[in-house]
Amino acid sequence: MKPINIIFNAGHPEVGRLDKLIDELEKQGIMDATDIYPCIRLAESVEASINASHKMLVRMAKVAQLEEVCIMEEDVHFPARDGFFHWIEHRPKVFDIYLAGTYGSRNGDTVQYP
């Protein structure tokens, strides 16, 4: 699996945001295996921009005939130094889309299709 990251630069980007991302990727030992792309910025909304950016990376992965792709946003953080590899080893083995998110009461929920 090749991690792919999107940098979301909002209207007022936080100083040091790219540095934080690079530090996290280096801490996880995946900096050299990661491609960083700028987000697609749409005037309609932040959500539309994120949606378009993720779809762009999925299309790129499809064209490259990748079996799996990991899309992370610039604020990715793993609590442990081996967090990324722990996640890779323990992720579900069968999935079309696996969404991981922030900590919260709904962590671990699954999406059910009608």
Coordinates of N, CA and C in Angstrom, one line a residue:
M1 N 0.9 -1.2 0.0 CA 0.0 0.0 0.0 C 0.9 1.2 0.0
K2 N 0.5 2.2 -0.8 CA 1.3 3.5 -0.9 C 0.5 4.6 -0.2
P3 N 1.0 5.1 0.9 CA 0.2 6.3 1.5 C 0.2 7.5 0.5
I4 N -0.9 8.1 0.4 CA -1.0 9.3 -0.4 C -1.6 10.4 0.5
N5 N -1.0 11.5 0.6 CA -1.5 12.6 1.5 C -2.0 13.8 0.7
I6 N -3.0 14.4 1.2 CA -3.5 15.6 0.7 C -3.2 16.7 1.7
I7 N -2.7 17.8 1.3 CA -2.5 19.0 2.1 C -3.7 19.9 1.9
F8 N -4.5 20.1 2.9 CA -5.6 21.0 2.9 C -5.2 22.4 3.4
N9 N -5.0 23.3 2.5 CA -4.6 24.7 3.0 C -5.9 25.5 3.0
A10 N -6.4 25.7 4.1 CA -7.6 26.6 4.3 C -7.2 28.0 4.0
G11 N -8.2 28.9 4.0 CA -8.0 30.3 3.8 C -6.9 30.9 4.7
H12 N -6.8 30.4 5.9 CA -5.8 30.9 6.9 C -5.0 29.7 7.4
P13 N -4.1 29.2 6.5 CA -3.3 28.0 6.9 C -2.5 28.2 8.2
E14 N -2.6 27.1 9.0 CA -1.8 27.2 10.3 C -0.3 27.2 10.0
V15 N 0.4 28.0 10.6 CA 1.9 28.1 10.5 C 2.4 26.7 10.9
G16 N 3.3 26.2 10.2 CA 4.0 24.9 10.5 C 3.2 23.7 10.2
R17 N 2.1 23.8 9.5 CA 1.2 22.6 9.2 C 2.0 21.6 8.4
L18 N 2.7 22.0 7.4 CA 3.5 21.1 6.5 C 4.6 20.4 7.4
D19 N 5.2 21.2 8.2 CA 6.3 20.7 9.1 C 5.7 19.6 10.0
K20 N 4.5 19.8 10.6 CA 3.9 18.8 11.4 C 3.6 17.5 10.7
L21 N 3.1 17.6 9.4 CA 2.8 16.5 8.6 C 4.1 15.7 8.4
I22 N 5.2 16.4 8.0 CA 6.5 15.7 7.7 C 7.0 15.1 8.9
D23 N 6.9 15.7 10.1 CA 7.4 15.1 11.3 C 6.6 13.8 11.6
E24 N 5.3 13.8 11.4 CA 4.5 12.6 11.7 C 4.9 11.5 10.7
L25 N 5.0 11.8 9.4 CA 5.4 10.8 8.4 C 6.8 10.2 8.7
E26 N 7.7 11.1 9.2 CA 9.0 10.6 9.5 C 9.0 9.7 10.8
K27 N 8.2 10.2 11.8 CA 8.0 9.4 13.0 C 7.5 8.0 12.7
Q28 N 6.6 7.9 11.7 CA 6.0 6.6 11.4 C 6.9 5.8 10.4
G29 N 7.9 6.4 9.9 CA 8.8 5.7 9.0 C 8.3 5.6 7.6
I30 N 7.4 6.5 7.2 CA 6.7 6.4 5.9 C 6.9 7.6 5.0
M31 N 7.8 8.5 5.4 CA 8.0 9.7 4.6 C 8.4 9.4 3.1
D32 N 9.4 8.4 3.0 CA 9.9 8.1 1.6 C 8.9 7.4 0.8
A33 N 7.8 6.8 1.4 CA 6.8 6.1 0.6 C 5.6 6.9 0.4
T34 N 5.7 8.2 0.7 CA 4.5 9.1 0.6 C 4.6 10.1 -0.4
D35 N 3.5 10.3 -1.2 CA 3.4 11.4 -2.1 C 2.5 12.4 -1.5
I36 N 2.8 13.7 -1.6 CA 2.0 14.8 -1.0 C 1.5 15.6 -2.2
Y37 N 0.2 15.8 -2.2 CA -0.5 16.5 -3.2 C -1.3 17.7 -2.6
P38 N -1.4 18.8 -3.3 CA -2.2 19.9 -2.9 C -3.7 19.6 -3.0
C39 N -4.5 20.1 -2.2 CA -5.9 19.9 -2.3 C -6.5 20.6 -3.5
I40 N -7.6 20.2 -4.0 CA -8.4 20.9 -5.0 C -9.2 21.9 -4.2
R41 N -9.1 23.2 -4.5 CA -9.9 24.2 -3.8 C -11.1 24.6 -4.6
L42 N -12.3 24.4 -4.1 CA -13.5 24.8 -4.8 C -14.1 25.9 -4.0
A43 N -14.7 26.9 -4.7 CA -15.3 28.0 -4.0 C -16.6 27.6 -3.2
E44 N -17.3 26.6 -3.6 CA -18.5 26.3 -3.0 C -18.5 25.9 -1.5
S45 N -17.4 25.1 -1.1 CA -17.3 24.7 0.3 C -16.0 23.9 0.5
V46 N -15.7 23.9 1.8 CA -14.5 23.1 2.2 C -14.8 21.6 2.0
E47 N -16.1 21.2 2.3 CA -16.5 19.8 2.1 C -16.3 19.4 0.6
A48 N -16.8 20.2 -0.3 CA -16.7 20.0 -1.7 C -15.2 19.8 -2.2
S49 N -14.4 20.7 -1.6 CA -12.9 20.6 -1.9 C -12.3 19.3 -1.4
I50 N -12.7 18.9 -0.2 CA -12.2 17.6 0.3 C -12.7 16.5 -0.5
N51 N -13.9 16.5 -0.9 CA -14.5 15.4 -1.7 C -13.8 15.3 -3.0
A52 N -13.6 16.4 -3.7 CA -13.0 16.4 -5.0 C -11.5 16.0 -4.9
S53 N -10.8 16.4 -3.8 CA -9.4 16.0 -3.6 C -9.3 14.4 -3.4
H54 N -10.2 13.9 -2.6 CA -10.2 12.4 -2.3 C -10.5 11.7 -3.6
K55 N -11.5 12.1 -4.4 CA -11.9 11.5 -5.6 C -10.7 11.6 -6.6
M56 N -10.0 12.7 -6.7 CA -8.8 12.8 -7.6 C -7.8 11.7 -7.3
L57 N -7.5 11.5 -6.0 CA -6.5 10.5 -5.6 C -7.0 9.0 -5.9
V58 N -8.3 8.8 -5.7 CA -8.9 7.5 -6.0 C -8.8 7.2 -7.5
R59 N -9.1 8.3 -8.3 CA -8.9 8.1 -9.8 C -7.5 7.9 -10.2
M60 N -6.5 8.6 -9.5 CA -5.1 8.3 -9.8 C -4.7 6.9 -9.5
A61 N -5.2 6.4 -8.4 CA -4.9 5.0 -7.9 C -5.5 4.0 -8.9
K62 N -6.7 4.3 -9.4 CA -7.3 3.4 -10.4 C -6.5 3.4 -11.7
V63 N -6.1 4.6 -12.2 CA -5.3 4.6 -13.4 C -4.0 3.9 -13.2
A64 N -3.4 4.0 -12.0 CA -2.1 3.3 -11.8 C -2.3 1.8 -11.4
Q65 N -3.6 1.4 -11.4 CA -4.0 0.0 -11.2 C -3.5 -0.5 -9.8
L66 N -3.5 0.4 -8.8 CA -3.2 0.0 -7.5 C -4.3 -0.8 -6.8
E67 N -4.0 -1.8 -6.2 CA -5.1 -2.6 -5.5 C -5.6 -1.9 -4.3
E68 N -4.7 -1.1 -3.6 CA -5.1 -0.4 -2.4 C -4.4 1.0 -2.4
V69 N -5.1 1.9 -1.8 CA -4.5 3.2 -1.6 C -4.9 3.8 -0.3
C70 N -4.0 4.4 0.4 CA -4.2 5.0 1.7 C -4.2 6.5 1.5
I71 N -5.3 7.2 1.7 CA -5.4 8.6 1.6 C -5.5 9.2 3.0
M72 N -4.6 10.0 3.4 CA -4.6 10.7 4.7 C -4.6 12.2 4.5
E73 N -5.1 12.9 5.4 CA -5.1 14.3 5.4 C -3.9 14.9 6.2
E74 N -3.7 16.2 6.0 CA -2.5 16.7 6.6 C -2.4 16.7 8.1
D75 N -3.5 16.5 8.7 CA -3.5 16.5 10.2 C -3.5 15.1 10.8
V76 N -3.0 14.1 9.9 CA -2.9 12.7 10.4 C -2.0 12.7 11.6
H77 N -2.4 11.8 12.5 CA -1.6 11.6 13.7 C -1.9 10.2 14.3
F78 N -0.8 9.5 14.5 CA -0.9 8.2 15.2 C -0.3 8.3 16.6
P79 N -1.0 7.9 17.6 CA -0.5 8.1 18.9 C 0.8 7.3 19.3
A80 N 1.1 6.2 18.6 CA 2.3 5.5 18.8 C 3.2 5.6 17.6
R81 N 4.5 5.4 17.9 CA 5.5 5.4 16.9 C 5.3 4.4 15.8
D82 N 4.8 3.3 16.1 CA 4.5 2.2 15.2 C 3.0 2.2 14.8
G83 N 2.3 3.3 15.0 CA 0.9 3.3 14.8 C 0.4 3.0 13.4
F84 N 1.1 3.6 12.4 CA 0.8 3.3 11.0 C 0.9 1.8 10.7
F85 N 2.0 1.2 11.0 CA 2.2 -0.2 10.7 C 1.3 -1.1 11.5
H86 N 1.0 -0.7 12.7 CA 0.0 -1.4 13.5 C -1.4 -1.4 12.8
W87 N -1.7 -0.2 12.3 CA -3.0 -0.1 11.6 C -3.0 -1.0 10.4
I88 N -1.9 -0.9 9.6 CA -1.8 -1.7 8.4 C -2.0 -3.2 8.7
E89 N -1.3 -3.7 9.8 CA -1.4 -5.1 10.1 C -2.8 -5.5 10.6
H90 N -3.5 -4.6 11.2 CA -4.8 -5.0 11.8 C -6.0 -4.4 11.1
R91 N -5.9 -3.8 10.0 CA -7.0 -3.3 9.3 C -7.9 -4.5 8.7
P92 N -9.1 -4.2 8.5 CA -10.0 -5.3 7.9 C -9.3 -5.9 6.6
K93 N -9.5 -7.1 6.4 CA -8.9 -7.7 5.2 C -9.7 -7.6 4.0
V94 N -11.0 -7.4 4.1 CA -12.0 -7.3 3.0 C -12.7 -6.0 3.2
F95 N -12.5 -5.1 2.2 CA -13.2 -3.8 2.2 C -13.1 -3.2 0.9
D96 N -14.1 -2.3 0.5 CA -14.0 -1.5 -0.7 C -13.4 -0.1 -0.2
I97 N -14.0 0.4 0.8 CA -13.5 1.7 1.4 C -13.5 1.5 2.9
Y98 N -12.4 1.8 3.4 CA -12.2 1.8 4.9 C -11.9 3.2 5.3
L99 N -12.8 3.8 6.1 CA -12.7 5.1 6.6 C -12.3 5.1 8.1
A100 N -11.1 5.7 8.3 CA -10.7 5.9 9.7 C -10.9 7.4 10.1
G101 N -11.1 7.7 11.3 CA -11.3 9.1 11.6 C -10.7 9.4 13.0
T102 N -11.3 10.5 13.5 CA -10.8 11.0 14.8 C -11.4 10.2 15.9
Y103 N -10.8 10.3 17.1 CA -11.3 9.7 18.3 C -12.7 10.2 18.6
G104 N -13.5 9.4 19.0 CA -14.9 9.8 19.4 C -15.7 8.6 19.7
S105 N -17.0 8.9 20.2 CA -17.9 7.9 20.6 C -18.3 6.9 19.4
R106 N -18.1 7.4 18.2 CA -18.5 6.6 17.0 C -17.3 5.9 16.4
N107 N -16.2 6.0 17.0 CA -15.0 5.3 16.5 C -15.2 3.8 16.3
G108 N -14.9 3.3 15.1 CA -15.1 1.9 14.8 C -16.5 1.6 14.2
D109 N -17.3 2.6 13.9 CA -18.6 2.4 13.3 C -18.4 1.9 11.9
T110 N -19.3 1.1 11.3 CA -19.2 0.7 9.9 C -20.4 1.4 9.2
V111 N -20.2 1.5 7.9 CA -21.2 2.1 7.0 C -22.0 1.0 6.4
Q112 N -23.3 1.0 6.5 CA -24.2 -0.1 6.0 C -24.8 0.5 4.7
Y113 N -24.8 -0.3 3.6 CA -25.4 0.1 2.4 C -26.8 -0.4 2.4
P114 N -27.8 0.3 1.8 CA -29.2 -0.2 1.8 C -29.3 -1.5 1.1

